[in-house]
Short mmCIF file of C-alpha atoms and ligand atoms in Angstrom, two decimals:
data_model
loop_
_atom_site.label_atom_id
_atom_site.label_comp_id
_atom_site.label_asym_id
_atom_site.label_seq_id
_atom_site.Cartn_x
_atom_site.Cartn_y
_atom_site.Cartn_z
CA MET A 1 25.10 -38.09 9.70
CA ILE A 2 21.43 -38.19 10.64
CA ILE A 3 20.20 -34.64 10.06
CA LYS A 4 17.44 -33.47 12.41
CA PRO A 5 16.14 -29.97 13.07
CA LYS A 6 17.91 -28.09 15.86
CA VAL A 7 15.75 -25.10 16.68
CA ARG A 8 17.24 -22.34 18.82
CA GLY A 9 14.76 -19.54 19.42
CA PHE A 10 13.58 -18.34 16.02
CA ILE A 11 16.28 -20.07 13.98
CA CYS A 12 16.99 -23.64 13.00
CA THR A 13 20.74 -24.27 13.00
CA THR A 14 20.63 -27.34 10.76
CA ALA A 15 19.31 -27.86 7.24
CA HIS A 16 18.59 -30.94 5.19
CA PRO A 17 20.03 -31.01 1.64
CA GLN A 18 17.37 -33.27 0.14
CA GLY A 19 14.56 -31.47 1.99
CA CYS A 20 15.78 -28.09 0.70
CA ALA A 21 15.88 -29.55 -2.82
CA ALA A 22 12.26 -30.69 -2.36
CA HIS A 23 11.32 -27.14 -1.31
CA VAL A 24 12.91 -25.68 -4.44
CA GLN A 25 11.30 -28.35 -6.63
CA GLU A 26 7.83 -27.67 -5.21
CA GLN A 27 8.17 -24.02 -6.22
CA ILE A 28 9.48 -24.91 -9.68
CA ASP A 29 6.52 -27.27 -10.18
CA TYR A 30 4.08 -24.56 -9.12
CA ILE A 31 5.53 -22.05 -11.58
CA LYS A 32 5.65 -24.55 -14.44
CA GLY A 33 2.02 -25.40 -13.71
CA GLN A 34 1.05 -21.75 -14.31
CA GLY A 35 2.35 -21.73 -17.89
CA THR A 36 4.75 -19.34 -19.57
CA ILE A 37 4.73 -15.74 -18.40
CA ALA A 38 4.30 -13.38 -21.34
CA GLU A 39 6.88 -10.59 -21.77
CA ALA A 40 9.01 -12.12 -19.00
CA PRO A 41 12.59 -10.90 -18.61
CA LYS A 42 15.44 -12.93 -20.07
CA ASN A 43 18.48 -11.86 -18.01
CA VAL A 44 17.82 -11.43 -14.33
CA LEU A 45 19.99 -10.43 -11.37
CA VAL A 46 18.56 -11.42 -7.97
CA ILE A 47 20.22 -9.88 -4.91
CA GLY A 48 19.19 -12.09 -1.95
CA CYS A 49 18.48 -15.12 -4.15
CA SER A 50 18.72 -18.08 -1.79
CA ASN A 51 15.66 -17.96 0.48
CA GLY A 52 12.17 -16.55 0.82
CA TYR A 53 11.01 -13.95 -1.65
CA GLY A 54 14.31 -13.68 -3.53
CA LEU A 55 14.46 -17.42 -4.21
CA ALA A 56 10.83 -17.36 -5.36
CA SER A 57 11.68 -14.43 -7.67
CA ARG A 58 14.52 -16.36 -9.20
CA ILE A 59 12.42 -19.48 -9.70
CA THR A 60 9.60 -17.45 -11.28
CA ALA A 61 11.99 -15.74 -13.70
CA ALA A 62 13.79 -18.95 -14.65
CA PHE A 63 10.94 -21.43 -14.85
CA GLY A 64 8.10 -19.05 -15.75
CA GLY A 65 10.02 -17.03 -18.31
CA GLY A 66 13.09 -19.08 -19.25
CA ALA A 67 15.44 -16.45 -17.81
CA ASN A 68 19.15 -16.74 -17.28
CA THR A 69 19.86 -15.70 -13.70
CA LEU A 70 22.76 -14.44 -11.64
CA GLY A 71 22.10 -14.66 -7.91
CA VAL A 72 23.79 -13.07 -4.89
CA CYS A 73 23.40 -14.48 -1.40
CA PHE A 74 25.23 -14.87 1.90
CA GLU A 75 25.16 -18.50 2.96
CA LYS A 76 27.17 -20.91 5.09
CA PRO A 77 28.79 -23.82 3.24
CA PRO A 78 28.80 -27.29 4.83
CA THR A 79 31.65 -29.03 6.62
CA GLU A 80 31.95 -32.75 7.32
CA LYS A 81 30.45 -32.11 10.77
CA ARG A 82 27.95 -29.31 10.15
CA THR A 83 25.22 -28.86 7.63
CA ALA A 84 25.23 -25.86 5.35
CA SER A 85 22.59 -23.16 5.78
CA ALA A 86 19.31 -23.81 3.99
CA GLY A 87 20.03 -21.10 1.41
CA TYR A 88 23.22 -22.88 0.39
CA TYR A 89 21.34 -26.11 -0.33
CA ASN A 90 18.49 -24.19 -2.00
CA THR A 91 20.97 -22.55 -4.34
CA ALA A 92 22.64 -25.87 -5.14
CA ALA A 93 19.22 -27.33 -6.01
CA PHE A 94 18.28 -24.30 -8.09
CA HIS A 95 21.56 -24.43 -10.05
CA HIS A 96 21.03 -28.10 -10.78
CA ALA A 97 17.41 -27.68 -11.92
CA ALA A 98 18.07 -24.58 -14.05
CA LYS A 99 21.19 -25.95 -15.71
CA SER A 100 19.46 -29.22 -16.53
CA GLU A 101 16.98 -27.15 -18.57
CA GLY A 102 19.77 -25.30 -20.35
CA LEU A 103 19.37 -22.05 -18.40
CA TYR A 104 22.39 -20.07 -17.29
CA ALA A 105 22.46 -19.99 -13.48
CA GLU A 106 25.40 -18.79 -11.41
CA SER A 107 25.54 -17.37 -7.90
CA ILE A 108 27.95 -15.36 -5.82
CA ASN A 109 28.16 -16.29 -2.17
CA GLY A 110 29.34 -13.03 -0.64
CA ASP A 111 28.38 -9.79 1.02
CA ALA A 112 26.05 -7.94 -1.36
CA PHE A 113 26.82 -4.67 0.44
CA SER A 114 30.51 -4.80 -0.52
CA ASP A 115 32.15 -3.26 -3.60
CA GLU A 116 33.96 -6.54 -4.14
CA CYS A 117 30.68 -8.41 -4.59
CA LYS A 118 29.35 -5.81 -7.02
CA ASP A 119 32.60 -5.95 -9.03
CA LYS A 120 32.36 -9.73 -9.17
CA ALA A 121 28.74 -9.61 -10.35
CA ILE A 122 29.65 -7.10 -13.06
CA ALA A 123 32.54 -9.26 -14.26
CA LEU A 124 30.30 -12.34 -14.41
CA LEU A 125 27.53 -10.49 -16.22
CA LYS A 126 29.98 -9.11 -18.78
CA GLU A 127 31.51 -12.50 -19.35
CA ASN A 128 28.44 -14.72 -19.38
CA MET A 129 25.04 -13.10 -19.37
CA GLY A 130 25.16 -9.59 -20.79
CA LYS A 131 22.79 -6.74 -19.97
CA VAL A 132 20.07 -7.38 -17.38
CA ASP A 133 16.40 -6.62 -17.92
CA LEU A 134 15.32 -7.22 -14.31
CA VAL A 135 17.12 -6.56 -11.02
CA VAL A 136 15.41 -7.93 -7.90
CA TYR A 137 16.56 -6.49 -4.57
CA SER A 138 15.48 -8.87 -1.78
CA LEU A 139 17.97 -8.69 1.06
CA GLY A 140 17.02 -9.48 4.62
CA ALA A 141 20.15 -8.56 6.56
CA PRO A 142 20.84 -7.64 10.19
CA ARG A 143 23.92 -5.50 9.49
CA ARG A 144 25.80 -3.72 6.77
CA GLN A 145 29.36 -2.52 6.41
CA ASP A 146 29.51 0.71 4.47
CA PRO A 147 31.87 0.01 1.55
CA LYS A 148 33.31 3.55 1.54
CA THR A 149 33.87 4.20 5.25
CA GLY A 150 34.14 0.63 6.60
CA GLU A 151 31.68 1.53 9.36
CA VAL A 152 29.35 -1.29 10.41
CA TYR A 153 25.65 -0.50 10.91
CA SER A 154 23.14 -2.76 12.69
CA SER A 155 19.39 -2.81 12.26
CA VAL A 156 17.00 -3.02 15.21
CA LEU A 157 13.33 -4.00 15.38
CA LYS A 158 11.93 -1.33 17.70
CA PRO A 159 9.02 1.10 17.84
CA ILE A 160 9.54 4.82 17.38
CA ASN A 161 8.76 7.54 19.94
CA GLU A 162 7.17 5.32 22.58
CA GLY A 163 7.59 1.78 23.87
CA TYR A 164 5.16 -0.90 22.80
CA THR A 165 3.74 -3.75 24.84
CA ALA A 166 2.00 -6.59 23.06
CA LYS A 167 1.29 -10.26 23.11
CA ASN A 168 4.19 -12.29 21.76
CA LEU A 169 4.47 -15.97 20.93
CA ASN A 170 7.80 -17.66 21.56
CA THR A 171 7.69 -20.15 18.69
CA ASP A 172 10.30 -22.39 20.33
CA THR A 173 8.78 -22.72 23.85
CA ARG A 174 5.19 -21.96 22.66
CA LYS A 175 4.74 -19.56 25.55
CA ILE A 176 2.66 -16.45 25.02
CA THR A 177 3.70 -13.49 27.13
CA ASP A 178 3.43 -9.75 26.93
CA ILE A 179 6.65 -8.23 25.72
CA THR A 180 7.61 -4.61 25.95
CA VAL A 181 9.89 -3.20 23.32
CA GLU A 182 11.52 0.10 24.19
CA PRO A 183 11.56 2.85 21.57
CA ALA A 184 14.57 3.18 19.30
CA SER A 185 17.03 6.01 19.68
CA ASP A 186 17.65 8.34 16.72
CA ASP A 187 20.92 6.56 16.10
CA GLU A 188 19.23 3.14 16.01
CA ILE A 189 16.67 4.46 13.52
CA ALA A 190 19.42 5.86 11.32
CA GLN A 191 21.41 2.60 11.48
CA THR A 192 18.34 0.54 10.50
CA VAL A 193 17.76 2.80 7.50
CA LYS A 194 21.43 2.32 6.53
CA VAL A 195 21.00 -1.47 6.57
CA MET A 196 17.47 -2.03 5.23
CA GLY A 197 16.85 1.23 3.35
CA GLY A 198 17.44 1.94 -0.30
CA GLU A 199 21.05 3.16 -0.37
CA ASP A 200 22.57 -0.16 -1.36
CA TRP A 201 19.84 -0.77 -3.97
CA GLU A 202 20.88 2.56 -5.54
CA LEU A 203 24.56 1.58 -5.40
CA TRP A 204 23.82 -1.66 -7.27
CA ILE A 205 21.88 0.12 -10.03
CA ASP A 206 24.55 2.79 -10.27
CA ALA A 207 27.31 0.18 -10.60
CA LEU A 208 25.34 -1.69 -13.29
CA LYS A 209 24.69 1.55 -15.16
CA GLN A 210 28.37 2.58 -15.06
CA ALA A 211 29.23 -0.85 -16.48
CA ASP A 212 26.60 -0.43 -19.24
CA LEU A 213 24.80 -3.56 -18.07
CA LEU A 214 21.24 -2.23 -17.95
CA ALA A 215 19.17 -3.37 -20.92
CA ASP A 216 16.59 -1.13 -22.58
CA GLY A 217 13.39 -1.24 -20.54
CA CYS A 218 15.16 -2.73 -17.51
CA ASN A 219 12.95 -3.09 -14.43
CA THR A 220 14.13 -3.15 -10.86
CA VAL A 221 12.07 -3.99 -7.80
CA ALA A 222 12.69 -4.00 -4.03
CA TYR A 223 10.40 -5.64 -1.49
CA THR A 224 8.57 -4.18 1.45
CA TYR A 225 5.83 -4.97 3.95
CA LEU A 226 3.27 -2.43 5.14
CA GLY A 227 0.75 -4.38 7.21
CA GLU A 228 -2.11 -2.93 9.24
CA LYS A 229 -2.97 -1.74 12.77
CA LEU A 230 -1.79 -4.87 14.61
CA THR A 231 1.72 -4.79 13.17
CA TRP A 232 2.24 -1.05 12.65
CA PRO A 233 3.78 -0.42 16.10
CA ILE A 234 6.54 -2.98 15.46
CA TYR A 235 6.79 -2.87 11.68
CA GLY A 236 5.07 -0.24 9.53
CA HIS A 237 5.50 2.68 11.93
CA ALA A 238 8.68 1.32 13.54
CA THR A 239 12.41 1.30 12.68
CA ILE A 240 12.01 -1.26 9.89
CA GLY A 241 9.10 0.75 8.46
CA LYS A 242 11.35 3.85 8.40
CA ALA A 243 13.96 1.88 6.50
CA LYS A 244 11.32 0.66 4.09
CA GLU A 245 10.10 4.25 3.52
CA ASP A 246 13.61 4.96 2.34
CA LEU A 247 13.02 2.42 -0.46
CA ASP A 248 10.35 4.76 -1.84
CA ARG A 249 12.89 7.59 -1.90
CA ALA A 250 15.41 5.30 -3.58
CA ALA A 251 12.87 4.14 -6.19
CA THR A 252 12.32 7.77 -7.24
CA ALA A 253 16.08 8.36 -7.48
CA ILE A 254 16.63 5.13 -9.41
CA ASN A 255 13.84 6.01 -11.83
CA GLN A 256 15.90 9.02 -12.84
CA GLN A 257 18.96 6.81 -13.24
CA LEU A 258 16.98 4.49 -15.49
CA SER A 259 15.41 7.16 -17.69
CA GLY A 260 18.19 6.75 -20.28
CA VAL A 261 17.27 3.11 -20.83
CA LYS A 262 13.52 3.72 -20.36
CA GLY A 263 13.63 1.48 -17.33
CA GLN A 264 11.52 1.51 -14.22
CA ALA A 265 12.08 1.08 -10.47
CA ASN A 266 9.27 0.08 -8.13
CA VAL A 267 8.80 -1.05 -4.59
CA ALA A 268 6.59 -4.15 -4.30
CA VAL A 269 4.49 -4.62 -1.18
CA LEU A 270 4.29 -8.31 -0.37
CA LYS A 271 2.26 -10.20 2.21
CA ALA A 272 3.47 -11.43 5.60
CA LEU A 273 4.68 -15.01 5.60
CA VAL A 274 7.11 -17.28 7.35
CA THR A 275 10.70 -16.76 6.26
CA GLN A 276 13.96 -16.74 8.14
CA SER A 277 13.78 -12.93 8.31
CA SER A 278 10.14 -12.56 9.42
CA SER A 279 10.39 -15.21 12.15
CA ALA A 280 12.89 -12.95 13.94
CA ILE A 281 10.47 -10.02 14.25
CA PRO A 282 8.59 -9.78 17.58
CA ILE A 283 4.80 -10.21 17.28
CA MET A 284 5.02 -11.35 13.64
CA PRO A 285 4.92 -15.15 14.30
CA LEU A 286 1.61 -14.83 16.16
CA TYR A 287 0.23 -12.41 13.60
CA ILE A 288 1.31 -14.71 10.73
CA SER A 289 -0.26 -17.73 12.48
CA LEU A 290 -3.55 -15.79 12.52
CA VAL A 291 -3.13 -14.62 8.92
CA TYR A 292 -2.66 -18.26 7.87
CA LYS A 293 -5.71 -19.38 9.85
CA VAL A 294 -8.01 -16.75 8.39
CA MET A 295 -6.67 -16.77 4.83
CA LYS A 296 -6.65 -20.58 4.57
CA GLU A 297 -10.29 -20.58 5.69
CA GLU A 298 -11.07 -17.89 3.12
CA GLY A 299 -9.19 -19.79 0.40
CA THR A 300 -6.88 -16.79 -0.15
CA HIS A 301 -3.69 -18.18 1.40
CA GLU A 302 -0.49 -17.71 -0.62
CA GLY A 303 3.17 -18.59 -0.11
CA CYS A 304 6.26 -16.83 -1.53
CA ILE A 305 5.96 -18.47 -4.93
CA GLN A 306 2.27 -17.58 -5.41
CA GLN A 307 3.05 -14.00 -4.42
CA LEU A 308 5.89 -13.82 -6.90
CA HIS A 309 3.87 -15.30 -9.73
CA ARG A 310 1.28 -12.58 -9.11
CA LEU A 311 3.97 -9.91 -8.92
CA PHE A 312 5.17 -10.91 -12.39
CA THR A 313 1.71 -11.32 -13.94
CA GLU A 314 -0.25 -8.59 -12.11
CA GLY A 315 2.59 -6.14 -11.51
CA LEU A 316 5.78 -6.24 -13.51
CA TYR A 317 4.66 -7.76 -16.81
CA THR A 318 1.16 -6.57 -17.53
CA ASP A 319 -0.31 -3.49 -19.17
CA SER A 320 -2.57 -2.83 -16.16
CA PRO A 321 -0.34 -3.26 -13.10
CA ARG A 322 -1.78 -3.35 -9.56
CA LEU A 323 -0.11 -0.08 -8.42
CA ASP A 324 -0.97 2.24 -5.54
CA ASP A 325 -0.74 6.03 -5.58
CA THR A 326 2.96 5.92 -4.63
CA ASN A 327 3.77 3.67 -7.57
CA ARG A 328 4.17 0.52 -5.48
CA PHE A 329 3.01 -2.87 -6.70
CA ARG A 330 0.42 -4.13 -4.21
CA MET A 331 0.51 -7.89 -3.76
CA ASP A 332 -0.66 -7.60 -0.14
CA ASN A 333 -4.21 -6.81 -1.33
CA LEU A 334 -5.70 -10.09 -0.06
CA GLU A 335 -4.06 -9.90 3.39
CA LEU A 336 -5.21 -6.30 3.83
CA ARG A 337 -8.84 -6.83 2.82
CA PRO A 338 -10.87 -5.13 5.59
CA GLU A 339 -12.89 -8.30 6.28
CA THR A 340 -9.69 -10.37 6.60
CA GLN A 341 -8.08 -7.86 8.95
CA ALA A 342 -11.28 -7.63 10.99
CA LYS A 343 -11.26 -11.40 11.58
CA ILE A 344 -7.60 -11.32 12.60
CA GLU A 345 -8.17 -8.36 14.94
CA ALA A 346 -11.13 -10.14 16.56
CA LEU A 347 -9.11 -13.29 17.19
CA TRP A 348 -5.95 -11.54 18.42
CA PRO A 349 -7.07 -10.73 22.02
CA GLN A 350 -8.61 -14.19 22.46
CA VAL A 351 -5.45 -16.24 21.76
CA THR A 352 -3.93 -18.06 24.74
CA GLU A 353 -1.38 -20.87 25.09
CA GLU A 354 -4.31 -23.25 25.62
CA ASN A 355 -6.24 -22.39 22.45
CA LEU A 356 -3.21 -21.55 20.24
CA PHE A 357 -3.79 -24.52 17.95
CA GLU A 358 -7.55 -23.89 17.60
CA LEU A 359 -7.66 -20.15 17.13
CA THR A 360 -4.52 -19.80 15.04
CA ASP A 361 -2.75 -21.87 12.41
CA PHE A 362 0.40 -22.18 14.52
CA LYS A 363 0.60 -25.80 13.34
CA GLY A 364 0.84 -24.58 9.74
CA TYR A 365 3.28 -21.84 10.75
CA ASN A 366 5.56 -24.30 12.48
CA GLU A 367 5.44 -26.85 9.67
CA GLU A 368 6.27 -24.17 7.14
CA PHE A 369 9.08 -22.85 9.33
CA LEU A 370 10.68 -26.31 9.48
CA LYS A 371 10.16 -26.79 5.74
CA LEU A 372 12.29 -23.67 5.15
CA PHE A 373 15.19 -25.70 6.51
CA GLY A 374 14.28 -28.83 4.56
CA PHE A 375 12.38 -30.70 7.30
CA GLY A 376 8.95 -32.29 6.93
CA TRP A 377 9.05 -32.99 3.18
CA GLU A 378 7.36 -36.10 1.91
CA GLY A 379 9.68 -38.54 0.19
CA VAL A 380 12.77 -37.52 2.18
CA ASP A 381 14.13 -40.23 4.47
CA TYR A 382 15.06 -38.29 7.61
CA ASP A 383 16.48 -41.39 9.30
CA ALA A 384 18.93 -42.08 6.50
CA ASP A 385 22.63 -41.42 6.92
CA THR A 386 23.05 -38.21 4.90
CA SER A 387 26.21 -36.36 3.94
CA PRO A 388 25.98 -32.62 4.56
CA MET A 389 28.62 -32.10 1.87
CA LEU A 390 27.28 -30.87 -1.43
CA GLU A 391 28.94 -28.87 -4.18
CA ALA A 392 26.80 -25.83 -4.96
CA ASP A 393 29.07 -24.38 -7.70
CA PHE A 394 29.20 -20.91 -6.23
CA ASN A 395 31.41 -18.24 -7.73
P1 NAD B 1 14.98 -14.31 3.81
O1 NAD B 1 15.61 -14.28 5.15
O2 NAD B 1 14.14 -15.49 3.46
O3 NAD B 1 16.09 -14.12 2.67
C1 NAD B 1 17.06 -13.11 2.77
C2 NAD B 1 18.06 -13.22 1.62
O4 NAD B 1 19.06 -12.22 1.79
C3 NAD B 1 18.82 -14.57 1.60
O5 NAD B 1 18.98 -14.98 0.25
C4 NAD B 1 20.19 -14.21 2.18
O6 NAD B 1 21.26 -15.05 1.75
C5 NAD B 1 20.34 -12.81 1.64
N1 NAD B 1 21.32 -11.99 2.37
C6 NAD B 1 21.24 -11.56 3.67
N2 NAD B 1 22.34 -10.79 3.95
C7 NAD B 1 23.08 -10.74 2.81
C8 NAD B 1 24.30 -10.10 2.46
N3 NAD B 1 24.98 -9.33 3.33
N4 NAD B 1 24.80 -10.30 1.21
C9 NAD B 1 24.14 -11.09 0.30
N5 NAD B 1 22.96 -11.69 0.58
C10 NAD B 1 22.44 -11.51 1.81
O7 NAD B 1 14.13 -12.95 3.70
P2 NAD B 1 12.69 -12.60 3.09
O8 NAD B 1 11.69 -12.68 4.16
O9 NAD B 1 12.48 -13.30 1.79
O10 NAD B 1 12.91 -11.05 2.81
C11 NAD B 1 13.35 -10.54 1.58
C12 NAD B 1 12.79 -9.13 1.42
O11 NAD B 1 11.36 -9.21 1.39
C13 NAD B 1 13.14 -8.22 2.61
O12 NAD B 1 13.41 -6.94 2.12
C14 NAD B 1 11.87 -8.21 3.43
O13 NAD B 1 11.72 -7.06 4.21
C15 NAD B 1 10.82 -8.31 2.33
N6 NAD B 1 9.49 -8.79 2.80
C16 NAD B 1 9.36 -9.90 3.59
C17 NAD B 1 8.10 -10.29 4.03
C18 NAD B 1 7.91 -11.50 4.92
O14 NAD B 1 6.84 -11.63 5.54
N7 NAD B 1 8.84 -12.42 4.97
C19 NAD B 1 6.96 -9.57 3.63
C20 NAD B 1 7.12 -8.48 2.77
C21 NAD B 1 8.40 -8.09 2.36
#
């Protein structure tokens, strides 16, 4: 079939296998170009390994430190008539690249929240990889079924206490309109914390500990976003922010769990960028288009892979980590520089549909969005008849 992008709202329902491979390769090349990361972990479990920050974590560990990796993700396989999801093709490309360099690389395609998935990961680790020295928790999920009760919880992206009206860019129609988001109920807040908070991170570490699969000095890290004034009403001080606060609670609890192996749990604060998860959050696409504009002009722009390389070299594996007073690694330092935020805040009220492409980097946003699904990569023939079928070797 001829595979073209089919964008519906904030999601692209098709993905290109060769384009996704090019995306993975670009990140591998970047990491290899940075040289070997000293003290890097050797056996790494990445939960949420197939896209965005989790994929970049896996690539950094494997190609920056020579790590064996076990990944967990939730991706749609291809059929003769439909392409797979991008994360499926990304994982296939990662497996191929890692194995061709002699690195162990296996992935489970399943629901990370389930006991079944954890049991499978433990069995694979016992059989093939042994104890882990880094666990990355990088899930971006809309719902979670509690493994004990079977109850299904859904996350919402809503403000807390009062409604919020703000300028919003529809990235599909390119219309800018004011949207009003009503405040979340207490139940919606609690459900969002259940899905995106730290409980499942704790369950993973507990399961690994019970199975004696945590190596001495094992690190674990979960990702968050804090942002600034413009995004606080919909992110930092909203339902998702509440869930992310729960990661701080979980990190403290996990640190106690890890004391026996002298391990460490941290939350890492990463910058805002285009991923499948962030494109679904109201206001964020316009904010990110402005972040890209300002940071590219400043020469401080970074993608997932640059952020992850810094997390390893300036956070996880250095004697002088960039930590804040709540023990979080701060990789959002460039985005949150007061002068950068001031420029973004000054541009924000001026943006209209007419000047969108001058005042913001929506062009860059959109190109990067399509690249997430394998579209727009040089060297890929998008007019060629391409089979969506590809064996990814999932467990
Ligand atoms: P993403 O959408 O690119 O990737 C999400 C990953 O989670 C994918 O690998 C997907 O397969 C996996 N996943 C989702 N549900 C799953 C399930 N039930 N079982 C197994 N795997 C599942 O997301 P992202 O933007 O890279 O976000 C990852 C983390 O980073 C999130 O916690 C997010 O809040 C955080 N973060 C994102 C940004 C941003 O701007 N994108 C900024 C800071 C922090």
